[in-house]
Structure formats: structure tokens, C-alpha cells
GROMACS .gro file of C-alpha atoms in nm:
model
  359
    1MET     CA    1  -0.214  -0.842   0.035
    2SER     CA    2  -0.329  -0.980  -0.300
    3GLU     CA    3  -0.087  -0.942  -0.589
    4VAL     CA    4  -0.279  -1.067  -0.889
    5THR     CA    5  -0.284  -0.712  -1.029
    6SER     CA    6  -0.025  -0.551  -0.804
    7THR     CA    7   0.231  -0.306  -0.942
    8THR     CA    8   0.533  -0.256  -0.723
    9SER     CA    9   0.902  -0.361  -0.756
   10THR     CA   10   1.141  -0.657  -0.785
   11PRO     CA   11   1.475  -0.758  -0.643
   12SER     CA   12   1.817  -0.754  -0.793
   13SER     CA   13   1.950  -1.105  -0.847
   14SER     CA   14   2.301  -0.996  -0.753
   15SER     CA   15   2.447  -1.105  -0.422
   16SER     CA   16   2.536  -0.855  -0.155
   17SER     CA   17   2.887  -0.711  -0.153
   18ALA     CA   18   3.154  -0.870   0.062
   19GLY     CA   19   3.073  -0.840   0.429
   20PRO     CA   20   3.023  -1.046   0.744
   21SER     CA   21   2.984  -1.423   0.719
   22PRO     CA   22   2.621  -1.537   0.691
   23PHE     CA   23   2.443  -1.565   1.025
   24TYR     CA   24   2.094  -1.634   1.158
   25GLY     CA   25   1.958  -1.287   1.226
   26LEU     CA   26   1.593  -1.346   1.315
   27LEU     CA   27   1.649  -1.541   1.636
   28GLY     CA   28   1.541  -1.231   1.829
   29HIS     CA   29   1.229  -1.183   1.616
   30PRO     CA   30   0.907  -1.135   1.818
   31VAL     CA   31   0.762  -1.453   1.665
   32ILE     CA   32   1.060  -1.660   1.781
   33HIS     CA   33   1.044  -1.503   2.127
   34GLU     CA   34   0.674  -1.577   2.168
   35VAL     CA   35   0.710  -1.936   2.044
   36GLN     CA   36   0.987  -1.994   2.298
   37ARG     CA   37   0.810  -1.814   2.581
   38LEU     CA   38   0.491  -2.015   2.540
   39GLY     CA   39   0.663  -2.348   2.476
   40CYS     CA   40   0.501  -2.407   2.136
   41LYS     CA   41   0.599  -2.732   1.967
   42ASN     CA   42   0.419  -2.741   1.633
   43VAL     CA   43   0.416  -2.408   1.452
   44LEU     CA   44   0.224  -2.338   1.130
   45LEU     CA   45   0.342  -2.046   0.915
   46SER     CA   46   0.067  -1.957   0.670
   47GLY     CA   47   0.062  -1.705   0.385
   48CYS     CA   48  -0.263  -1.521   0.440
   49GLY     CA   49  -0.323  -1.300   0.139
   50GLY     CA   50  -0.292  -1.527  -0.162
   51GLY     CA   51  -0.030  -1.577  -0.430
   52TYR     CA   52   0.330  -1.577  -0.314
   53ASP     CA   53   0.254  -1.468   0.044
   54GLY     CA   54   0.378  -1.807   0.161
   55PHE     CA   55   0.727  -1.717   0.036
   56ASN     CA   56   0.739  -1.435   0.290
   57SER     CA   57   0.728  -1.709   0.555
   58ILE     CA   58   1.058  -1.861   0.440
   59PRO     CA   59   1.288  -1.647   0.661
   60LEU     CA   60   1.073  -1.724   0.966
   61TYR     CA   61   1.070  -2.093   0.874
   62PHE     CA   62   1.450  -2.118   0.881
   63ALA     CA   63   1.477  -1.904   1.194
   64LEU     CA   64   1.227  -2.119   1.382
   65LYS     CA   65   1.397  -2.441   1.270
   66ARG     CA   66   1.733  -2.304   1.385
   67SER     CA   67   1.584  -2.192   1.716
   68PHE     CA   68   1.450  -2.542   1.785
   69GLU     CA   69   1.784  -2.697   1.687
   70MET     CA   70   1.977  -2.469   1.923
   71GLN     CA   71   1.752  -2.578   2.208
   72ASP     CA   72   1.784  -2.945   2.102
   73LYS     CA   73   1.406  -2.967   2.071
   74LYS     CA   74   1.382  -3.267   1.843
   75ASP     CA   75   1.008  -3.303   1.904
   76CYS     CA   76   0.928  -2.955   1.766
   77ASN     CA   77   0.817  -2.890   1.408
   78VAL     CA   78   0.757  -2.602   1.167
   79PHE     CA   79   0.499  -2.636   0.889
   80LEU     CA   80   0.415  -2.416   0.589
   81ALA     CA   81   0.076  -2.326   0.442
   82ASN     CA   82  -0.062  -2.078   0.191
   83PHE     CA   83  -0.394  -1.932   0.075
   84SER     CA   84  -0.355  -1.996  -0.296
   85PHE     CA   85  -0.442  -1.828  -0.625
   86THR     CA   86  -0.342  -2.145  -0.812
   87SER     CA   87  -0.623  -2.264  -1.037
   88GLY     CA   88  -0.742  -2.623  -1.061
   89LEU     CA   89  -0.631  -2.727  -0.713
   90GLU     CA   90  -0.931  -2.961  -0.696
   91GLU     CA   91  -0.753  -3.183  -0.950
   92VAL     CA   92  -0.412  -3.192  -0.782
   93THR     CA   93  -0.301  -3.513  -0.614
   94GLY     CA   94  -0.231  -3.505  -0.241
   95ARG     CA   95  -0.382  -3.558   0.103
   96LYS     CA   96  -0.690  -3.349   0.174
   97PHE     CA   97  -0.762  -3.167   0.500
   98GLY     CA   98  -1.123  -3.065   0.522
   99MET     CA   99  -1.304  -2.908   0.231
  100VAL     CA  100  -1.043  -2.674   0.083
  101CYS     CA  101  -0.691  -2.770   0.195
  102ILE     CA  102  -0.456  -3.002   0.007
  103GLU     CA  103  -0.105  -3.115   0.094
  104VAL     CA  104   0.115  -3.007  -0.199
  105THR     CA  105   0.445  -3.194  -0.220
  106ALA     CA  106   0.728  -3.197  -0.471
  107ASP     CA  107   0.549  -3.492  -0.634
  108SER     CA  108   0.207  -3.329  -0.660
  109ALA     CA  109   0.059  -3.330  -1.009
  110ARG     CA  110  -0.259  -3.294  -1.205
  111PRO     CA  111  -0.408  -3.613  -1.357
  112GLY     CA  112  -0.188  -3.748  -1.636
  113LYS     CA  113   0.083  -3.486  -1.599
  114LEU     CA  114   0.407  -3.449  -1.406
  115TYR     CA  115   0.494  -3.083  -1.384
  116THR     CA  116   0.832  -2.917  -1.389
  117ILE     CA  117   0.887  -2.552  -1.302
  118LYS     CA  118   0.901  -2.451  -1.670
  119GLU     CA  119   0.585  -2.641  -1.763
  120GLU     CA  120   0.373  -2.501  -1.479
  121PHE     CA  121   0.379  -2.123  -1.497
  122TYR     CA  122   0.182  -2.045  -1.182
  123PHE     CA  123   0.189  -2.289  -0.891
  124PRO     CA  124   0.401  -2.126  -0.617
  125GLU     CA  125   0.325  -2.397  -0.362
  126LEU     CA  126   0.459  -2.669  -0.594
  127PHE     CA  127   0.761  -2.455  -0.684
  128LEU     CA  128   0.846  -2.411  -0.317
  129ALA     CA  129   0.809  -2.781  -0.234
  130LYS     CA  130   1.037  -2.865  -0.529
  131TRP     CA  131   1.292  -2.604  -0.418
  132PHE     CA  132   1.311  -2.756  -0.072
  133ARG     CA  133   1.373  -3.100  -0.222
  134GLU     CA  134   1.616  -3.003  -0.497
  135LYS     CA  135   1.814  -2.728  -0.323
  136GLU     CA  136   1.778  -2.801   0.050
  137GLY     CA  137   1.751  -3.180   0.032
  138ILE     CA  138   1.443  -3.196   0.253
  139GLU     CA  139   1.076  -3.275   0.201
  140VAL     CA  140   0.855  -2.983   0.303
  141PRO     CA  141   0.486  -3.004   0.203
  142ILE     CA  142   0.290  -2.683   0.157
  143TYR     CA  143  -0.063  -2.707   0.298
  144THR     CA  144  -0.254  -2.519   0.032
  145PHE     CA  145  -0.597  -2.356   0.070
  146ARG     CA  146  -0.791  -2.302  -0.249
  147SER     CA  147  -1.029  -2.010  -0.301
  148CYS     CA  148  -1.304  -2.026  -0.039
  149GLY     CA  149  -1.509  -1.845   0.221
  150VAL     CA  150  -1.447  -1.826   0.594
  151GLN     CA  151  -1.659  -2.132   0.674
  152GLN     CA  152  -1.460  -2.370   0.455
  153MET     CA  153  -1.123  -2.226   0.555
  154ARG     CA  154  -1.204  -2.250   0.926
  155GLU     CA  155  -1.313  -2.612   0.885
  156SER     CA  156  -0.995  -2.703   0.696
  157TYR     CA  157  -0.774  -2.525   0.950
  158CYS     CA  158  -0.944  -2.734   1.220
  159ALA     CA  159  -0.859  -3.053   1.030
  160LEU     CA  160  -0.500  -2.940   0.981
  161VAL     CA  161  -0.456  -2.839   1.346
  162ASP     CA  162  -0.593  -3.174   1.462
  163GLU     CA  163  -0.377  -3.380   1.226
  164LEU     CA  164  -0.048  -3.195   1.285
  165LYS     CA  165  -0.114  -3.109   1.651
  166ILE     CA  166  -0.058  -2.741   1.575
  167ASP     CA  167  -0.035  -2.519   1.883
  168ALA     CA  168   0.077  -2.194   1.714
  169ILE     CA  169  -0.031  -2.026   1.391
  170ILE     CA  170   0.155  -1.731   1.240
  171LEU     CA  171  -0.019  -1.567   0.946
  172VAL     CA  172   0.226  -1.389   0.717
  173ASP     CA  173   0.118  -1.109   0.484
  174GLY     CA  174   0.321  -0.970   0.195
  175GLY     CA  175   0.216  -0.608   0.242
  176THR     CA  176   0.046  -0.433   0.531
  177ASP     CA  177  -0.317  -0.403   0.420
  178SER     CA  178  -0.407  -0.686   0.660
  179VAL     CA  179  -0.383  -0.418   0.931
  180MET     CA  180  -0.653  -0.196   0.781
  181PHE     CA  181  -0.952  -0.169   1.018
  182GLY     CA  182  -1.222  -0.065   0.769
  183ASP     CA  183  -1.246   0.312   0.812
  184GLU     CA  184  -0.932   0.401   0.618
  185SER     CA  185  -0.940   0.592   0.290
  186GLY     CA  186  -0.824   0.275   0.111
  187LEU     CA  187  -0.835  -0.088   0.225
  188GLY     CA  188  -0.603  -0.241  -0.034
  189THR     CA  189  -0.706  -0.598  -0.121
  190PRO     CA  190  -0.857  -0.725   0.203
  191THR     CA  191  -1.062  -1.027   0.092
  192GLU     CA  192  -0.804  -1.303   0.130
  193ASP     CA  193  -0.632  -1.142   0.429
  194MET     CA  194  -0.957  -1.109   0.622
  195THR     CA  195  -1.072  -1.458   0.530
  196SER     CA  196  -0.752  -1.591   0.687
  197ILE     CA  197  -0.761  -1.361   0.990
  198ASN     CA  198  -1.127  -1.437   1.063
  199SER     CA  199  -1.071  -1.813   1.024
  200ILE     CA  200  -0.789  -1.817   1.279
  201HIS     CA  201  -0.954  -1.566   1.513
  202THR     CA  202  -1.270  -1.778   1.533
  203LEU     CA  203  -1.096  -2.117   1.517
  204PRO     CA  204  -1.255  -2.350   1.776
  205ARG     CA  205  -0.921  -2.497   1.882
  206PRO     CA  206  -0.708  -2.409   2.190
  207LEU     CA  207  -0.395  -2.262   2.030
  208LYS     CA  208  -0.117  -2.126   2.249
  209LEU     CA  209  -0.026  -1.854   2.002
  210LYS     CA  210  -0.183  -1.662   1.712
  211ILE     CA  211   0.025  -1.394   1.538
  212LEU     CA  212  -0.004  -1.179   1.227
  213SER     CA  213   0.332  -1.078   1.078
  214CYS     CA  214   0.353  -0.836   0.781
  215ILE     CA  215   0.647  -0.754   0.556
  216GLY     CA  216   0.654  -0.509   0.267
  217PHE     CA  217   0.566  -0.165   0.406
  218GLY     CA  218   0.478   0.048   0.103
  219VAL     CA  219   0.388  -0.218  -0.153
  220ASP     CA  220   0.014  -0.157  -0.110
  221CYS     CA  221   0.027   0.201  -0.243
  222PHE     CA  222  -0.087   0.073  -0.582
  223HIS     CA  223  -0.407  -0.053  -0.417
  224GLY     CA  224  -0.480   0.277  -0.245
  225VAL     CA  225  -0.347   0.209   0.105
  226CYS     CA  226  -0.246   0.519   0.302
  227HIS     CA  227   0.059   0.415   0.502
  228SER     CA  228   0.003   0.694   0.750
  229HIS     CA  229  -0.317   0.506   0.838
  230PHE     CA  230  -0.115   0.187   0.879
  231LEU     CA  231   0.117   0.361   1.127
  232GLU     CA  232  -0.185   0.508   1.307
  233ASN     CA  233  -0.328   0.157   1.337
  234VAL     CA  234   0.002   0.024   1.472
  235ALA     CA  235  -0.013   0.295   1.738
  236ALA     CA  236  -0.371   0.195   1.826
  237LEU     CA  237  -0.271  -0.171   1.850
  238THR     CA  238   0.023  -0.072   2.071
  239LYS     CA  239  -0.218   0.090   2.317
  240LYS     CA  240  -0.418  -0.235   2.323
  241GLY     CA  241  -0.107  -0.443   2.388
  242GLY     CA  242  -0.125  -0.601   2.045
  243PHE     CA  243   0.196  -0.478   1.875
  244LEU     CA  244   0.490  -0.716   1.919
  245GLY     CA  245   0.758  -0.514   1.741
  246VAL     CA  246   0.961  -0.489   1.421
  247CYS     CA  247   1.255  -0.690   1.291
  248SER     CA  248   1.453  -0.631   0.969
  249LEU     CA  249   1.600  -0.872   0.719
  250THR     CA  250   1.952  -0.780   0.603
  251PRO     CA  251   2.172  -0.926   0.326
  252GLU     CA  252   2.407  -1.108   0.564
  253MET     CA  253   2.129  -1.318   0.718
  254VAL     CA  254   2.095  -1.685   0.626
  255GLU     CA  255   1.717  -1.633   0.631
  256ALA     CA  256   1.736  -1.356   0.368
  257GLU     CA  257   1.957  -1.563   0.139
  258LYS     CA  258   1.721  -1.861   0.158
  259PHE     CA  259   1.429  -1.632   0.075
  260LYS     CA  260   1.612  -1.495  -0.229
  261LEU     CA  261   1.715  -1.837  -0.359
  262ALA     CA  262   1.366  -1.983  -0.322
  263TYR     CA  263   1.214  -1.682  -0.498
  264LEU     CA  264   1.460  -1.692  -0.789
  265TYR     CA  265   1.391  -2.064  -0.837
  266SER     CA  266   1.013  -2.019  -0.849
  267GLN     CA  267   0.914  -1.817  -1.158
  268PRO     CA  268   1.018  -1.484  -0.999
  269GLU     CA  269   0.825  -1.279  -1.255
  270ASN     CA  270   0.507  -1.389  -1.079
  271SER     CA  271   0.564  -1.194  -0.758
  272ILE     CA  272   0.612  -0.820  -0.755
  273VAL     CA  273   0.561  -0.814  -0.378
  274CYS     CA  274   0.842  -1.061  -0.300
  275SER     CA  275   1.070  -0.886  -0.546
  276SER     CA  276   1.002  -0.549  -0.382
  277VAL     CA  277   1.084  -0.690  -0.040
  278LEU     CA  278   1.403  -0.852  -0.168
  279SER     CA  279   1.504  -0.534  -0.350
  280ALA     CA  280   1.479  -0.353  -0.017
  281ILE     CA  281   1.671  -0.626   0.168
  282TYR     CA  282   1.962  -0.600  -0.075
  283GLY     CA  283   1.989  -0.223  -0.059
  284GLU     CA  284   1.795  -0.091  -0.356
  285PHE     CA  285   1.612   0.237  -0.310
  286GLY     CA  286   1.352   0.457  -0.474
  287ASN     CA  287   1.233   0.393  -0.829
  288PHE     CA  288   1.420   0.065  -0.872
  289HIS     CA  289   1.285  -0.193  -1.117
  290SER     CA  290   1.424  -0.544  -1.091
  291PRO     CA  291   1.501  -0.726  -1.416
  292HIS     CA  292   1.281  -1.015  -1.298
  293THR     CA  293   0.959  -0.813  -1.303
  294MET     CA  294   1.050  -0.504  -1.501
  295SER     CA  295   0.813  -0.608  -1.778
  296ARG     CA  296   0.528  -0.568  -1.528
  297THR     CA  297   0.648  -0.261  -1.339
  298LYS     CA  298   0.790  -0.040  -1.615
  299GLY     CA  299   0.588   0.277  -1.640
  300SER     CA  300   0.512   0.270  -1.268
  301GLN     CA  301   0.678   0.497  -1.013
  302LEU     CA  302   0.820   0.273  -0.742
  303TYR     CA  303   0.953   0.361  -0.399
  304ILE     CA  304   1.168   0.084  -0.259
  305SER     CA  305   1.297   0.159   0.090
  306PRO     CA  306   1.448  -0.012   0.397
  307LEU     CA  307   1.100  -0.006   0.555
  308MET     CA  308   0.994  -0.278   0.309
  309SER     CA  309   1.238  -0.531   0.456
  310MET     CA  310   1.089  -0.517   0.807
  311TYR     CA  311   0.853  -0.768   0.966
  312TRP     CA  312   0.579  -0.595   1.170
  313SER     CA  313   0.423  -0.843   1.412
  314PHE     CA  314   0.096  -0.832   1.604
  315LYS     CA  315  -0.126  -1.042   1.826
  316LEU     CA  316  -0.373  -1.170   1.571
  317ASP     CA  317  -0.675  -1.157   1.799
  318THR     CA  318  -0.609  -0.791   1.880
  319VAL     CA  319  -0.596  -0.708   1.509
  320ALA     CA  320  -0.914  -0.908   1.446
  321GLN     CA  321  -1.101  -0.731   1.726
  322SER     CA  322  -1.003  -0.397   1.570
  323VAL     CA  323  -1.145  -0.474   1.224
  324LEU     CA  324  -1.483  -0.305   1.224
  325TYR     CA  325  -1.659  -0.539   0.983
  326LEU     CA  326  -1.491  -0.872   1.063
  327SER     CA  327  -1.792  -1.039   1.226
  328GLU     CA  328  -1.995  -0.970   0.910
  329ILE     CA  329  -1.792  -1.232   0.720
  330ASN     CA  330  -1.803  -1.507   0.985
  331ASN     CA  331  -2.012  -1.742   0.773
  332THR     CA  332  -1.918  -1.667   0.413
  333VAL     CA  333  -1.892  -1.959   0.172
  334SER     CA  334  -1.693  -1.807  -0.114
  335THR     CA  335  -1.424  -1.550  -0.184
  336LYS     CA  336  -1.675  -1.357  -0.394
  337GLU     CA  337  -1.922  -1.336  -0.105
  338THR     CA  338  -1.652  -1.227   0.138
  339GLY     CA  339  -1.533  -0.952  -0.095
  340ALA     CA  340  -1.886  -0.828  -0.159
  341ILE     CA  341  -1.966  -0.804   0.213
  342ILE     CA  342  -1.642  -0.619   0.287
  343HIS     CA  343  -1.705  -0.376   0.002
  344THR     CA  344  -2.064  -0.308   0.111
  345THR     CA  345  -2.004  -0.296   0.487
  346ALA     CA  346  -1.694  -0.078   0.473
  347LYS     CA  347  -1.901   0.197   0.307
  348LYS     CA  348  -2.094   0.240   0.632
  349TYR     CA  349  -1.796   0.380   0.821
  350GLN     CA  350  -1.685   0.739   0.811
  351LYS     CA  351  -1.352   0.741   0.635
  352ARG     CA  352  -1.034   0.884   0.780
  353THR     CA  353  -0.870   1.143   0.557
  354ALA     CA  354  -0.559   1.020   0.380
  355LYS     CA  355  -0.245   1.190   0.509
  356ILE     CA  356   0.108   1.210   0.377
  357ILE     CA  357   0.370   1.100   0.628
  358PRO     CA  358   0.535   1.438   0.706
  359TYR     CA  359   0.897   1.323   0.714
   0.00000   0.00000   0.00000
């Protein structure tokens, strides 16, 4: 899900009403279960669709860290990555991994400048690294992929996997258009999602686990996605053994609170998708416009619902094998080329008729 021009909703900054003490609620999430079942030790959570998608990994990050702590697995690690819309990443200081990946830390800067949150309007990866340092007291680099084609991304993922000894990759999408197969009435904004999915699907490294996890059911309406088609695709993936289940975020969860705090710290007006998800988590419904992004969403008809706060998780390879055009972008060398091929190739398929969910 790309959100450069998205128009959906934003969260309330108010805390939830008095209720149960905070608890870790995602320990039963399908991602956690699969990581434990397969004995994965070094897990990479990667935002796959650009922009603030990496922020949708935050709840899973804290849940995985807690899971490893509970099992006293001191040799296990969780890493964060993101496919970025940040401009000028070529100039940013930091370790490089392959052609298009840079390690963004709380100290990352452009030549001659040291950026604060207020001075740098759009750099979500830097914001997140600074939040971890300033609010959590830990150093968490964000491995950041600049705009690229599948070839460069695959090569950089290989370098990252080799360096960090990654044995599990979970792509996280803010939205559900990453589960469009190519014959739907609307594909949303598939370029970045499919670049990421193809790169991991064709990665020449022996990973134990590859998962796609989506959150934000409904936010892709602005980009023409028919959510009846999404549900139809989930059913098809279920028949293929590729659907791992659904898990909700609720206000009492530690993971949800961390997500909210990181978002509010990090120029929240930049992400309508994250704000929509958080609005749903904290109980907003229907045509709710958060004060953080109201200047961007006013005039739009929104539909926030509890379905937006659910993670939908899938076996990544099963999703990839279901995308009709995916092999056509195996060797692209730019985002522009990838988008052009998807646009041209998708026209070849007979389109399913858009349907309204009848209840």
C-alpha cells in the first residue's frame, strides 16, 4: 500500500478509557507461532509498500521481542526495515548493504546537517530510530531501501540476510492491496508491494520463514480496491494452505500503545494509513477524521471500522505464486519500470466485477 496520495483516516490521540492493565496481546499471533514453531533466531520485519509501512511492524516487533524474552532466547534478534519514499537517501550517512539499502540510525544525517524531527519533515525511518533511542532507551537501526527495481532490492536483501544472519522475513503492508492477484477491478498501488514480494519470493537464500502480514482492511478504497475481491483472494489462499489467520490489536495491548506513541512522535500528519489503523484500534468508527490528519482527509467520506485493526497473515510464497503477472517484473531496475510493466500486463487479464460486500 502506497500512501503518497492516499486519503483515508487518522487516529485520536486520546488514550483508551480505564480498563485492564496493559498486556502483551500478540503472543498468539500467527507470525509469533510460526517463528517459534520453526525455531527462527533472526527475524526481519520489513515495511513493503513504502512510506510509513514500517510503523505497522512496531506491534509485531515488541511481541517478537517479548516472545524471545519469555523463552530466555538471548541469541535471538528482531530487526526492522522499510521500503522508503524518503528522498535523497543516497546522501545519508550510514552502513550500506548492496546497491539500495542503508542502515538508518538515530545519528544518521545528510552531509553538513544534523536533523531533528522538526527540521526533517519526511524521514520516517530516522524518526523511528530516534523514537527508539529517546523514548525506549535502545538503539534500533532501520534498514532502509530507497526507490529501486526488483533486481537491486533482491541484491540488497541478500547482503542484509548474509550480514545479519536472517532466517525469517515478515513483510508488513499498511493496507491489503498486496493481496491483489492482477485480475481484480482495481489493484490499488501495487508497485512497491510487488517489488518487495517478488524480491523475497525469488531471494536466493535459504530462509526458514517468509510471511506477508497486512493491517488496515478498508484503507485502499481510495485507490479503487474492491474489498470483496480481497476476501475472495483470502478464500483462495486458504484453499492453497497459504492463509495463516487474523489477529486484532486492542487498546489494552502494550503493542498497540507502543505503535501509537511511535506514530505520534514521528510527524503523524504524514501517515493517513497509520492514523486510520490507530483510529480503529482505539474504537473510532465510520466517518471519523483524526485531528492529526484532518487537513488531508476533510472532504473525504471515511469508514473506520474494527476490521482495520486486524493483521491478516499469509505464506508469502503462496501469495506470490497467485499474482498473475509477478514473473514479468523479475528483472526490473527501477520503480518506474516495475509500475509500467504491472500497468501494461494487468490489462491482459479479464477483470472480475467489483462487488459490494452484502452484509
